[in-house]
Tab-separated table of C-alpha atoms in Angstrom:
chain	number	residue	atom	x	y	z
A	1	MET	CA	-11.483	-14.663	-9.873
A	2	SER	CA	-8.984	-16.789	-8.417
A	3	ASP	CA	-9.318	-20.452	-7.708
A	4	THR	CA	-8.010	-20.123	-4.337
A	5	ALA	CA	-9.811	-20.798	-0.930
A	6	TYR	CA	-11.961	-17.666	0.137
A	7	GLU	CA	-11.548	-15.578	3.332
A	8	GLU	CA	-15.140	-15.021	4.777
A	9	MET	CA	-16.519	-11.995	5.947
A	10	PRO	CA	-19.764	-11.739	7.793
A	11	ILE	CA	-22.158	-8.563	7.542
A	12	ARG	CA	-24.865	-7.713	9.432
A	13	ASP	CA	-27.060	-6.324	7.125
A	14	GLN	CA	-27.897	-7.090	3.524
A	15	MET	CA	-25.390	-5.214	1.909
A	16	ILE	CA	-22.236	-3.334	2.400
A	17	ARG	CA	-20.382	-0.365	0.465
A	18	LEU	CA	-17.209	-1.680	-1.280
A	19	GLY	CA	-15.022	1.271	0.289
A	20	GLN	CA	-16.239	-0.238	3.705
A	21	ALA	CA	-15.667	-3.668	2.957
A	22	LEU	CA	-12.310	-2.890	1.708
A	23	LYS	CA	-11.379	-1.682	5.062
A	24	LEU	CA	-13.172	-4.417	7.314
A	25	ALA	CA	-11.132	-7.177	5.191
A	26	ASN	CA	-8.262	-5.407	5.871
A	27	LEU	CA	-7.594	-4.904	1.931
A	28	ALA	CA	-7.230	-1.059	2.619
A	29	GLU	CA	-5.832	0.791	5.461
A	30	ASP	CA	-8.155	3.315	5.577
A	31	GLY	CA	-10.612	5.333	3.413
A	32	HIS	CA	-8.156	7.140	1.586
A	33	HIS	CA	-6.543	4.214	0.623
A	34	ALA	CA	-9.779	2.192	-0.485
A	35	LYS	CA	-10.300	5.259	-2.536
A	36	THR	CA	-6.944	5.149	-4.334
A	37	LEU	CA	-7.297	1.290	-5.036
A	38	VAL	CA	-10.901	1.913	-6.531
A	39	SER	CA	-9.967	4.763	-8.567
A	40	GLU	CA	-6.512	2.809	-9.869
A	41	GLY	CA	-8.638	-0.233	-10.869
A	42	ALA	CA	-6.856	-2.405	-8.528
A	43	VAL	CA	-10.236	-4.002	-7.045
A	44	GLN	CA	-12.335	-6.861	-8.411
A	45	VAL	CA	-15.794	-7.907	-7.299
A	46	ASN	CA	-16.849	-10.880	-8.765
A	47	GLY	CA	-13.961	-10.824	-10.844
A	48	GLU	CA	-14.547	-7.834	-12.758
A	49	VAL	CA	-12.888	-4.540	-11.811
A	50	GLU	CA	-15.141	-2.192	-10.085
A	51	THR	CA	-14.673	1.514	-9.858
A	52	ARG	CA	-17.470	2.489	-7.918
A	53	ARG	CA	-16.070	3.050	-4.302
A	54	GLY	CA	-20.036	3.364	-3.243
A	55	ALA	CA	-20.888	0.027	-4.932
A	56	GLN	CA	-23.279	-2.350	-2.932
A	57	LEU	CA	-21.989	-6.017	-1.900
A	58	HIS	CA	-24.286	-8.321	-1.044
A	59	PRO	CA	-23.611	-11.891	0.489
A	60	GLY	CA	-22.262	-14.098	-2.125
A	61	ASP	CA	-20.151	-11.377	-3.599
A	62	VAL	CA	-16.109	-11.859	-3.691
A	63	LEU	CA	-14.078	-8.991	-3.392
A	64	GLU	CA	-10.259	-9.048	-4.156
A	65	VAL	CA	-7.211	-7.005	-4.763
A	66	PRO	CA	-5.361	-9.238	-6.600
A	67	ALA	CA	-1.668	-7.262	-6.258
A	68	SER	CA	-2.193	-7.416	-2.676
A	69	GLY	CA	-1.232	-11.079	-2.283
A	70	MET	CA	-4.121	-11.582	-0.085
A	71	PRO	CA	-6.932	-14.183	-0.648
A	72	PRO	CA	-10.384	-13.276	-2.019
A	73	VAL	CA	-12.880	-12.376	0.534
A	74	ARG	CA	-16.697	-13.624	0.173
A	75	ILE	CA	-19.165	-11.653	1.690
A	76	VAL	CA	-21.771	-13.838	3.877
A	77	SER	CA	-24.557	-13.019	6.072
A	78	ALA	CA	-23.526	-13.082	9.783
């Protein structure tokens, strides 16, 4: 995980799926792009590569696509 500041992404429920989170955080253009990023190992959750597009993210989790140049995104409760 990077030491840079985080963007915050509020969610209404207790969890969000990785593919949805990538789109909502503007780290993926659409579902196909999200699937590609995940399958290529380009996505990190809490500093670890995540290869399950349906992985559940909860408030406090940090989502990052290092190659995107975008800051990491912390999931927070709305």
